[in-house]
Amino acid sequence: MSTVLVIGAGGVSSVCVHKMAFNADIFTSIHLASRTKSKCDAIAASVKERAGQDVSTYEIDAEEVPAMVNLIRKVQPSLVVNLALPYQDLPIMDACLEAGVHYLDTANYEPKDEAKFEYKWQWAYHDRFKEAGLMALLGSGFDPGVTSVFTMWFKKHKLKTIRQLDILDCNGGDHGQAFATNFNPEINIREVTAPARHWENGEWVETPAMQVMTEFDFDAVGPKNAYMMYHEELESLTKFNPEIERARFWMTFGDEYIKHLTVLQNVGMTGIDPIKYQGREIIPLQFLAAVLPKPETLGETTTGNTNIGCIATGEALDGSGEKTFYINNICSHEAAFEETGNQGVSYTTGVPAMIGSAMMLSGTWIGDGVFNMEEFDPDPFMDMLNQHGLPWQVKELDGPVEF
Ligand code: NDP
């Protein structure tokens, strides 16, 4: 018997709640709260139709800690699953501490006035969660999330140490729009326009955004331009695998996306500092996000596959010298839509959020304090990926990557 309270009602939440309802033996009672209750109701209606399960819905501003505490006390969940925006991470963690309940999210805290992705704010909660006998699991999406678990699977089954790690995130989907982001536009554009950063020989190396590019031939997608950028799992992966000499993150973008983004940046539409407009303050990026297509509306028209994975080079566990392995998942946008009514990027994040929740509720992953995905046994999580729509494959490559 497990009661869960999910916060946020976007594409990721929709997938996660559907998947929870399909696994009613683990998630016996599902509650969904967000800023706009009608979005929760729409998800609940779809879940009823597809899975025959009831989802209770509520309106909440998750930044209002006392209101969150009241809601948690009313629902009495075993776990709060935060699928709202990174800005809400800390208030929701505060509410969980006050109400005495476990916590999970998919993206690290980011202050609204600074595009800075760092775990330091959430790691600072470790002692308080530990003293309260509670667990917080950070970053249980795909990247971060599955990419962290993939890397630890290498460490358990293939490589004694990792010398080089490259995470490759390819969305080969076509949504038929001139410009749209496939998860929250504000968070996506903040991430993409931030300077690139990678780990090399014990320090962070910064390069301007979208400057370092390589072409990579992705299975089930084909050749794509992948751009080096910063991604939050680089921080936790290099913390928990201190032997890594070089760790980089790459994401594919089409020429049309880059063209639109460049123009929007050049005219100041991606700025996060407030400007005065007709007597009131607005933030250009928030205005832009309001006029862009909503990610949860892209599912119906999106075709093609995502292909996300990790390439690691290091000393083989079996003593056979240096080896390079590539592990990845391929996800079909059409299949994701067919199953849950959402496109593949929401699917690849929502499914791992459900699996991380299952790991915690079943006691398979257990601990007091704040944890990253790297700190637990990857095998049960990897088994559930295979069973719940995100199967993975691994192959040995001839040698280290040459880009
Ligand atoms: P959406 O923008 O589609 O959904 C976010 C939801 O949060 C909306 O329903 C929104 O409400 C709600 N929300 C925003 N502010 C508040 C608030 N103050 N109180 C309550 N609810 C609020 O985002 P996605 O579904 O695309 O993404 C969800 C999360 O997943 C994000 O944190 C994103 O960074 C993360 N993510 C992680 C990935 C990974 O692989 N680890 C990949 C992709 C996303 P409203 O409808 O009113 O706006």
Short mmCIF file of C-alpha atoms and ligand atoms in Angstrom, two decimals:
data_model
loop_
_atom_site.label_atom_id
_atom_site.label_comp_id
_atom_site.label_asym_id
_atom_site.label_seq_id
_atom_site.Cartn_x
_atom_site.Cartn_y
_atom_site.Cartn_z
CA MET A 1 0.00 0.00 0.00
CA SER A 2 1.73 3.19 -1.15
CA THR A 3 0.25 6.62 -1.49
CA VAL A 4 2.13 9.11 -3.69
CA LEU A 5 1.67 12.84 -4.15
CA VAL A 6 2.93 14.11 -7.52
CA ILE A 7 3.51 17.87 -7.93
CA GLY A 8 3.33 19.49 -11.40
CA ALA A 9 1.06 18.62 -14.33
CA GLY A 10 3.19 19.01 -17.46
CA GLY A 11 4.30 16.35 -19.96
CA VAL A 12 6.72 14.59 -17.57
CA SER A 13 4.11 14.40 -14.83
CA SER A 14 1.51 13.08 -17.27
CA VAL A 15 3.76 10.19 -18.32
CA CYS A 16 4.82 9.42 -14.74
CA VAL A 17 1.24 9.40 -13.42
CA HIS A 18 0.07 7.13 -16.28
CA LYS A 19 2.95 4.75 -15.58
CA MET A 20 2.17 4.76 -11.84
CA ALA A 21 -1.44 3.91 -12.64
CA PHE A 22 -0.32 1.04 -14.89
CA ASN A 23 1.57 -0.28 -11.85
CA ALA A 24 -1.21 -0.07 -9.31
CA ASP A 25 0.33 -2.89 -7.25
CA ILE A 26 3.12 -0.46 -6.26
CA PHE A 27 1.24 2.86 -6.45
CA THR A 28 -2.05 2.04 -4.77
CA SER A 29 -3.24 5.62 -4.31
CA ILE A 30 -2.15 8.46 -6.64
CA HIS A 31 -2.64 12.16 -5.85
CA LEU A 32 -1.73 14.96 -8.28
CA ALA A 33 -1.40 18.66 -7.43
CA SER A 34 -0.26 21.60 -9.53
CA ARG A 35 -0.65 25.34 -10.04
CA THR A 36 -3.41 24.83 -12.64
CA LYS A 37 -5.90 22.23 -11.40
CA SER A 38 -7.53 21.80 -14.83
CA LYS A 39 -4.25 20.29 -16.08
CA CYS A 40 -4.32 17.76 -13.23
CA ASP A 41 -7.94 16.94 -14.08
CA ALA A 42 -7.05 16.36 -17.75
CA ILE A 43 -4.28 13.92 -16.73
CA ALA A 44 -6.65 12.18 -14.29
CA ALA A 45 -9.28 11.77 -17.06
CA SER A 46 -6.73 10.24 -19.43
CA VAL A 47 -5.44 7.91 -16.70
CA LYS A 48 -9.01 6.76 -15.95
CA GLU A 49 -9.55 6.02 -19.64
CA ARG A 50 -6.22 4.28 -20.26
CA ALA A 51 -5.60 2.51 -16.93
CA GLY A 52 -9.00 2.51 -15.21
CA GLN A 53 -7.43 4.09 -12.09
CA ASP A 54 -8.61 7.13 -10.11
CA VAL A 55 -6.24 10.04 -9.49
CA SER A 56 -7.21 12.68 -6.89
CA THR A 57 -6.37 16.25 -7.97
CA TYR A 58 -5.61 19.49 -6.11
CA GLU A 59 -4.53 23.06 -6.82
CA ILE A 60 -1.26 24.12 -5.16
CA ASP A 61 1.42 26.75 -5.44
CA ALA A 62 4.40 24.61 -4.48
CA GLU A 63 6.42 27.68 -3.51
CA GLU A 64 4.00 28.26 -0.60
CA VAL A 65 5.56 25.95 1.99
CA PRO A 66 2.70 26.09 4.59
CA ALA A 67 0.14 25.22 1.87
CA MET A 68 2.34 22.34 0.71
CA VAL A 69 2.68 21.08 4.30
CA ASN A 70 -1.13 21.18 4.72
CA LEU A 71 -1.62 19.27 1.46
CA ILE A 72 0.94 16.62 2.45
CA ARG A 73 -0.73 16.23 5.88
CA LYS A 74 -4.12 15.85 4.20
CA VAL A 75 -2.98 13.29 1.59
CA GLN A 76 -0.50 11.47 3.90
CA PRO A 77 1.71 10.14 1.10
CA SER A 78 4.77 7.94 1.59
CA LEU A 79 6.56 9.97 -1.10
CA VAL A 80 6.30 13.39 -2.77
CA VAL A 81 7.34 13.25 -6.45
CA ASN A 82 8.36 16.73 -7.64
CA LEU A 83 7.70 17.07 -11.37
CA ALA A 84 7.13 20.83 -11.32
CA LEU A 85 10.02 23.15 -12.23
CA PRO A 86 13.53 23.26 -10.72
CA TYR A 87 12.61 26.56 -8.97
CA GLN A 88 10.24 24.62 -6.69
CA ASP A 89 12.79 22.02 -5.52
CA LEU A 90 13.80 23.77 -2.29
CA PRO A 91 10.31 24.79 -1.09
CA ILE A 92 9.06 21.25 -1.75
CA MET A 93 12.03 19.78 0.13
CA ASP A 94 11.28 22.18 3.02
CA ALA A 95 7.65 21.03 3.06
CA CYS A 96 8.71 17.35 3.00
CA LEU A 97 11.00 17.92 5.99
CA GLU A 98 8.27 19.69 7.94
CA ALA A 99 5.61 17.09 7.14
CA GLY A 100 7.99 14.12 7.50
CA VAL A 101 7.82 12.54 4.04
CA HIS A 102 10.33 11.27 1.43
CA TYR A 103 11.14 13.33 -1.69
CA LEU A 104 12.11 12.68 -5.35
CA ASP A 105 12.77 15.01 -8.32
CA THR A 106 14.18 14.99 -11.87
CA ALA A 107 16.10 18.27 -12.12
CA ASN A 108 18.38 20.17 -9.76
CA TYR A 109 17.45 23.44 -8.08
CA GLU A 110 18.07 26.58 -10.02
CA PRO A 111 17.53 30.14 -8.72
CA LYS A 112 15.09 32.10 -10.87
CA ASP A 113 17.41 35.08 -11.28
CA GLU A 114 20.52 33.09 -12.22
CA ALA A 115 20.83 30.32 -14.86
CA LYS A 116 23.01 28.13 -12.65
CA PHE A 117 22.67 24.37 -12.48
CA GLU A 118 24.38 23.12 -9.33
CA TYR A 119 23.63 20.51 -6.70
CA LYS A 120 25.09 22.57 -3.84
CA TRP A 121 21.74 23.94 -2.64
CA GLN A 122 20.12 20.50 -2.46
CA TRP A 123 23.19 18.68 -1.12
CA ALA A 124 23.09 21.19 1.75
CA TYR A 125 19.83 19.49 2.89
CA HIS A 126 21.59 16.15 3.51
CA ASP A 127 21.98 16.44 7.28
CA ARG A 128 18.43 17.63 7.82
CA PHE A 129 16.97 14.70 5.82
CA LYS A 130 19.32 12.31 7.61
CA GLU A 131 18.38 13.56 11.07
CA ALA A 132 14.68 13.32 10.17
CA GLY A 133 15.14 9.72 8.96
CA LEU A 134 13.95 10.75 5.48
CA MET A 135 15.27 10.12 1.98
CA ALA A 136 15.52 12.55 -0.94
CA LEU A 137 16.44 11.13 -4.35
CA LEU A 138 17.71 13.75 -6.80
CA GLY A 139 17.57 13.64 -10.59
CA SER A 140 15.47 10.54 -11.37
CA GLY A 141 14.77 11.44 -15.01
CA PHE A 142 16.72 10.35 -18.09
CA ASP A 143 19.55 12.86 -18.03
CA PRO A 144 20.18 13.21 -15.17
CA GLY A 145 18.89 9.87 -14.01
CA VAL A 146 19.24 6.98 -16.42
CA THR A 147 22.58 8.33 -17.70
CA SER A 148 23.90 8.24 -14.12
CA VAL A 149 22.58 4.69 -13.63
CA PHE A 150 24.03 3.60 -17.02
CA THR A 151 27.45 4.87 -15.94
CA MET A 152 27.29 3.02 -12.62
CA TRP A 153 26.22 -0.13 -14.49
CA PHE A 154 29.52 0.13 -16.43
CA LYS A 155 31.34 0.38 -13.10
CA LYS A 156 29.54 -2.68 -11.75
CA HIS A 157 29.70 -4.94 -14.82
CA LYS A 158 32.32 -3.76 -17.32
CA LEU A 159 34.91 -1.23 -16.13
CA LYS A 160 37.01 -1.08 -12.98
CA THR A 161 37.65 2.62 -13.57
CA ILE A 162 36.33 5.14 -16.08
CA ARG A 163 38.87 7.39 -17.79
CA GLN A 164 36.60 9.14 -20.30
CA LEU A 165 32.84 9.55 -20.34
CA ASP A 166 30.66 11.08 -23.07
CA ILE A 167 26.89 11.39 -22.64
CA LEU A 168 25.07 11.71 -25.97
CA ASP A 169 21.48 12.96 -26.01
CA CYS A 170 19.82 12.83 -29.42
CA ASN A 171 16.26 13.77 -30.14
CA GLY A 172 15.68 12.64 -33.71
CA GLY A 173 11.99 13.55 -33.49
CA ASP A 174 10.21 15.94 -35.84
CA HIS A 175 7.26 17.86 -34.35
CA GLY A 176 6.43 19.77 -37.53
CA GLN A 177 6.81 23.21 -35.88
CA ALA A 178 9.32 25.88 -36.96
CA PHE A 179 10.58 26.22 -33.37
CA ALA A 180 9.48 24.47 -30.21
CA THR A 181 11.19 22.92 -27.20
CA ASN A 182 10.28 19.41 -26.10
CA PHE A 183 10.32 20.14 -22.41
CA ASN A 184 9.56 23.31 -20.47
CA PRO A 185 10.74 26.11 -22.86
CA GLU A 186 12.04 28.40 -20.12
CA ILE A 187 14.20 25.71 -18.49
CA ASN A 188 15.29 24.31 -21.87
CA ILE A 189 16.45 27.67 -23.27
CA ARG A 190 18.22 28.64 -20.02
CA GLU A 191 20.11 25.33 -20.22
CA VAL A 192 21.02 25.62 -23.90
CA THR A 193 22.13 29.26 -23.80
CA ALA A 194 24.34 28.79 -20.70
CA PRO A 195 28.11 28.45 -21.36
CA ALA A 196 29.26 24.86 -22.05
CA ARG A 197 31.30 23.24 -19.30
CA HIS A 198 33.06 19.89 -19.22
CA TRP A 199 35.31 18.12 -16.72
CA GLU A 200 38.95 17.69 -17.70
CA ASN A 201 41.88 16.68 -15.49
CA GLY A 202 40.32 17.72 -12.21
CA GLU A 203 38.72 20.98 -13.25
CA TRP A 204 35.79 22.50 -15.12
CA VAL A 205 36.62 23.88 -18.57
CA GLU A 206 34.21 26.54 -19.85
CA THR A 207 33.55 27.29 -23.53
CA PRO A 208 30.94 29.60 -25.09
CA ALA A 209 27.47 28.06 -25.60
CA MET A 210 26.94 25.95 -28.75
CA GLN A 211 30.51 26.39 -30.06
CA VAL A 212 31.91 22.85 -29.87
CA MET A 213 30.12 20.50 -32.26
CA THR A 214 30.59 16.99 -33.59
CA GLU A 215 28.62 14.85 -36.03
CA PHE A 216 27.55 11.46 -34.66
CA ASP A 217 25.66 8.67 -36.40
CA PHE A 218 22.88 7.61 -33.99
CA ASP A 219 21.18 4.21 -34.35
CA ALA A 220 17.52 4.55 -35.37
CA VAL A 221 18.04 8.26 -36.13
CA GLY A 222 21.05 8.75 -38.44
CA PRO A 223 23.83 11.37 -38.47
CA LYS A 224 23.15 14.48 -36.33
CA ASN A 225 25.11 17.49 -35.14
CA ALA A 226 25.71 17.22 -31.40
CA TYR A 227 26.78 20.29 -29.40
CA MET A 228 28.77 20.17 -26.19
CA MET A 229 26.94 21.77 -23.26
CA TYR A 230 26.83 21.64 -19.49
CA HIS A 231 24.47 19.17 -17.88
CA GLU A 232 23.97 18.65 -14.17
CA GLU A 233 24.85 14.95 -13.99
CA LEU A 234 28.45 15.85 -14.89
CA GLU A 235 28.73 17.27 -11.36
CA SER A 236 27.44 14.17 -9.56
CA LEU A 237 29.15 11.68 -11.90
CA THR A 238 32.57 13.24 -11.37
CA LYS A 239 31.92 13.48 -7.61
CA PHE A 240 31.08 9.78 -7.29
CA ASN A 241 33.66 8.63 -9.88
CA PRO A 242 36.65 10.83 -9.01
CA GLU A 243 38.95 8.86 -11.33
CA ILE A 244 37.23 10.29 -14.44
CA GLU A 245 39.74 12.34 -16.45
CA ARG A 246 37.28 13.78 -18.95
CA ALA A 247 33.47 13.93 -18.86
CA ARG A 248 31.41 15.70 -21.51
CA PHE A 249 27.72 16.07 -22.40
CA TRP A 250 26.42 16.43 -25.97
CA MET A 251 22.94 17.25 -27.25
CA THR A 252 21.74 17.28 -30.86
CA PHE A 253 20.09 20.33 -32.39
CA GLY A 254 18.92 20.82 -35.97
CA ASP A 255 19.98 23.83 -38.05
CA GLU A 256 16.45 25.31 -37.83
CA TYR A 257 16.52 25.20 -34.01
CA ILE A 258 19.96 26.89 -33.92
CA LYS A 259 18.84 29.54 -36.44
CA HIS A 260 15.73 30.48 -34.42
CA LEU A 261 17.57 30.40 -31.10
CA THR A 262 20.37 32.62 -32.46
CA VAL A 263 17.88 35.23 -33.67
CA LEU A 264 15.93 35.12 -30.39
CA GLN A 265 19.16 35.55 -28.43
CA ASN A 266 20.38 38.37 -30.68
CA VAL A 267 17.18 40.34 -30.16
CA GLY A 268 17.21 39.80 -26.39
CA MET A 269 14.23 37.44 -26.13
CA THR A 270 16.13 34.81 -24.11
CA GLY A 271 17.18 37.25 -21.34
CA ILE A 272 16.29 36.45 -17.72
CA ASP A 273 16.70 39.99 -16.32
CA PRO A 274 13.40 41.86 -15.90
CA ILE A 275 12.60 44.71 -18.34
CA LYS A 276 9.93 47.40 -18.08
CA TYR A 277 7.10 46.91 -20.63
CA GLN A 278 4.02 49.16 -20.64
CA GLY A 279 4.54 50.09 -17.02
CA ARG A 280 5.15 46.58 -15.67
CA GLU A 281 8.14 44.31 -15.31
CA ILE A 282 8.39 41.27 -17.54
CA ILE A 283 11.14 38.69 -18.07
CA PRO A 284 11.77 38.29 -21.82
CA LEU A 285 12.36 34.51 -21.61
CA GLN A 286 9.11 33.98 -19.66
CA PHE A 287 7.21 35.98 -22.29
CA LEU A 288 8.85 33.91 -25.05
CA ALA A 289 7.93 30.67 -23.22
CA ALA A 290 4.30 31.87 -23.07
CA VAL A 291 4.07 32.23 -26.86
CA LEU A 292 5.94 29.04 -27.81
CA PRO A 293 4.07 25.75 -28.33
CA LYS A 294 3.46 23.91 -25.04
CA PRO A 295 5.61 20.73 -24.92
CA GLU A 296 2.60 18.65 -23.86
CA THR A 297 0.82 19.60 -27.11
CA LEU A 298 3.59 18.26 -29.38
CA GLY A 299 2.87 14.56 -28.87
CA GLU A 300 0.24 14.17 -31.54
CA THR A 301 2.46 15.41 -34.37
CA THR A 302 5.90 14.17 -33.27
CA THR A 303 7.46 11.33 -35.26
CA GLY A 304 10.86 9.62 -34.99
CA ASN A 305 13.07 8.41 -32.14
CA THR A 306 15.18 9.63 -29.27
CA ASN A 307 18.53 7.94 -28.66
CA ILE A 308 20.27 8.77 -25.37
CA GLY A 309 23.27 6.98 -23.94
CA CYS A 310 26.80 6.97 -22.57
CA ILE A 311 30.17 6.02 -24.05
CA ALA A 312 32.78 5.13 -21.44
CA THR A 313 36.42 4.18 -21.80
CA GLY A 314 38.38 2.67 -18.95
CA GLU A 315 40.19 -0.30 -17.47
CA ALA A 316 38.18 -3.50 -18.00
CA LEU A 317 36.98 -5.35 -14.90
CA ASP A 318 38.20 -8.66 -16.35
CA GLY A 319 41.80 -7.42 -16.62
CA SER A 320 41.77 -7.35 -20.44
CA GLY A 321 43.15 -3.78 -20.65
CA GLU A 322 41.44 -0.57 -21.76
CA LYS A 323 37.96 -1.02 -23.26
CA THR A 324 35.23 1.27 -24.61
CA PHE A 325 31.51 0.55 -24.25
CA TYR A 326 28.39 2.32 -25.53
CA ILE A 327 25.05 1.90 -23.74
CA ASN A 328 21.85 3.56 -24.91
CA ASN A 329 18.08 3.55 -25.12
CA ILE A 330 16.05 4.24 -28.24
CA CYS A 331 12.55 5.55 -27.64
CA SER A 332 9.86 6.03 -30.30
CA HIS A 333 7.84 9.24 -30.05
CA GLU A 334 4.85 7.54 -31.70
CA ALA A 335 4.90 4.58 -29.29
CA ALA A 336 5.19 6.95 -26.29
CA PHE A 337 2.18 8.91 -27.55
CA GLU A 338 0.17 5.77 -28.20
CA GLU A 339 0.75 4.52 -24.66
CA THR A 340 0.46 7.74 -22.62
CA GLY A 341 -0.65 10.58 -24.92
CA ASN A 342 2.76 12.30 -24.60
CA GLN A 343 5.87 12.64 -26.79
CA GLY A 344 9.14 10.79 -26.24
CA VAL A 345 11.05 13.42 -24.27
CA SER A 346 8.33 13.53 -21.60
CA TYR A 347 8.24 9.70 -21.74
CA THR A 348 12.00 9.23 -21.29
CA THR A 349 11.81 11.47 -18.17
CA GLY A 350 8.47 10.34 -16.71
CA VAL A 351 9.23 6.61 -16.82
CA PRO A 352 12.49 6.91 -14.78
CA ALA A 353 10.63 9.14 -12.30
CA MET A 354 8.13 6.30 -11.81
CA ILE A 355 10.95 3.75 -11.52
CA GLY A 356 12.90 5.86 -8.98
CA SER A 357 9.68 6.18 -6.97
CA ALA A 358 9.20 2.39 -7.13
CA MET A 359 12.82 1.87 -5.96
CA MET A 360 12.12 4.04 -2.89
CA LEU A 361 8.64 2.73 -2.07
CA SER A 362 9.74 -0.91 -2.31
CA GLY A 363 12.76 -0.21 -0.09
CA THR A 364 15.10 -1.40 -2.87
CA TRP A 365 16.92 1.93 -2.72
CA ILE A 366 16.92 3.10 0.84
CA GLY A 367 18.82 5.61 2.97
CA ASP A 368 18.52 8.62 5.27
CA GLY A 369 19.66 11.86 3.67
CA VAL A 370 19.93 13.39 0.19
CA PHE A 371 21.14 11.00 -2.51
CA ASN A 372 22.02 11.02 -6.20
CA MET A 373 21.25 8.12 -8.50
CA GLU A 374 24.94 7.11 -8.59
CA GLU A 375 24.80 5.97 -4.95
CA PHE A 376 22.56 2.92 -5.45
CA ASP A 377 22.72 -0.51 -7.09
CA PRO A 378 21.98 0.11 -10.80
CA ASP A 379 20.68 -3.42 -11.52
CA PRO A 380 17.09 -3.27 -10.17
CA PHE A 381 16.56 0.11 -11.83
CA MET A 382 17.98 -1.20 -15.14
CA ASP A 383 15.66 -4.24 -14.94
CA MET A 384 12.66 -1.96 -14.55
CA LEU A 385 13.78 0.15 -17.55
CA ASN A 386 13.58 -3.02 -19.67
CA GLN A 387 10.17 -3.92 -18.27
CA HIS A 388 8.52 -0.50 -18.46
CA GLY A 389 9.20 0.86 -21.94
CA LEU A 390 12.83 2.03 -21.97
CA PRO A 391 14.89 -1.02 -22.98
CA TRP A 392 18.64 -0.53 -23.28
CA GLN A 393 21.43 -2.15 -25.23
CA VAL A 394 25.19 -2.19 -24.77
CA LYS A 395 27.99 -2.79 -27.25
CA GLU A 396 31.76 -2.67 -27.25
CA LEU A 397 33.38 -0.07 -29.52
CA ASP A 398 36.77 -0.43 -31.24
CA GLY A 399 38.37 2.29 -29.10
CA PRO A 400 37.86 5.65 -27.34
CA VAL A 401 35.78 8.33 -29.11
CA GLU A 402 37.77 10.43 -31.53
CA PHE A 403 35.82 13.68 -31.19
P1 NDP B 1 6.14 21.61 -17.89
O1 NDP B 1 6.44 23.05 -17.96
O2 NDP B 1 5.38 20.96 -19.00
O3 NDP B 1 5.36 21.30 -16.53
C1 NDP B 1 5.71 21.88 -15.32
C2 NDP B 1 4.50 21.82 -14.41
O4 NDP B 1 4.86 22.40 -13.14
C3 NDP B 1 3.31 22.63 -14.95
O5 NDP B 1 2.15 21.88 -14.78
C4 NDP B 1 3.31 23.86 -14.06
O6 NDP B 1 2.06 24.45 -13.83
C5 NDP B 1 3.81 23.29 -12.75
N1 NDP B 1 4.30 24.35 -11.87
C6 NDP B 1 5.12 25.38 -12.19
N2 NDP B 1 5.29 26.18 -11.14
C7 NDP B 1 4.55 25.65 -10.12
C8 NDP B 1 4.32 26.02 -8.78
N3 NDP B 1 4.87 27.11 -8.25
N4 NDP B 1 3.51 25.25 -8.05
C9 NDP B 1 2.93 24.14 -8.56
N5 NDP B 1 3.13 23.73 -9.83
C10 NDP B 1 3.92 24.48 -10.60
O7 NDP B 1 7.53 20.86 -17.67
P2 NDP B 1 7.93 19.36 -18.05
O8 NDP B 1 6.84 18.43 -17.69
O9 NDP B 1 8.47 19.36 -19.42
O10 NDP B 1 9.18 19.15 -17.05
C11 NDP B 1 8.96 18.90 -15.67
C12 NDP B 1 10.28 18.79 -14.94
O11 NDP B 1 11.07 17.76 -15.50
C13 NDP B 1 11.15 20.07 -15.03
O12 NDP B 1 11.73 20.30 -13.77
C14 NDP B 1 12.21 19.72 -16.03
O13 NDP B 1 13.40 20.43 -15.81
C15 NDP B 1 12.40 18.24 -15.71
N6 NDP B 1 13.00 17.48 -16.81
C16 NDP B 1 13.98 16.58 -16.51
C17 NDP B 1 14.57 15.82 -17.50
C18 NDP B 1 15.55 14.76 -17.15
O14 NDP B 1 15.86 13.94 -18.03
N7 NDP B 1 16.07 14.67 -15.94
C19 NDP B 1 14.22 16.01 -18.92
C20 NDP B 1 13.09 16.89 -19.13
C21 NDP B 1 12.54 17.61 -18.10
P3 NDP B 1 1.28 25.33 -14.93
O15 NDP B 1 0.63 24.29 -15.77
O16 NDP B 1 0.34 26.16 -14.18
O17 NDP B 1 2.34 26.11 -15.66
#
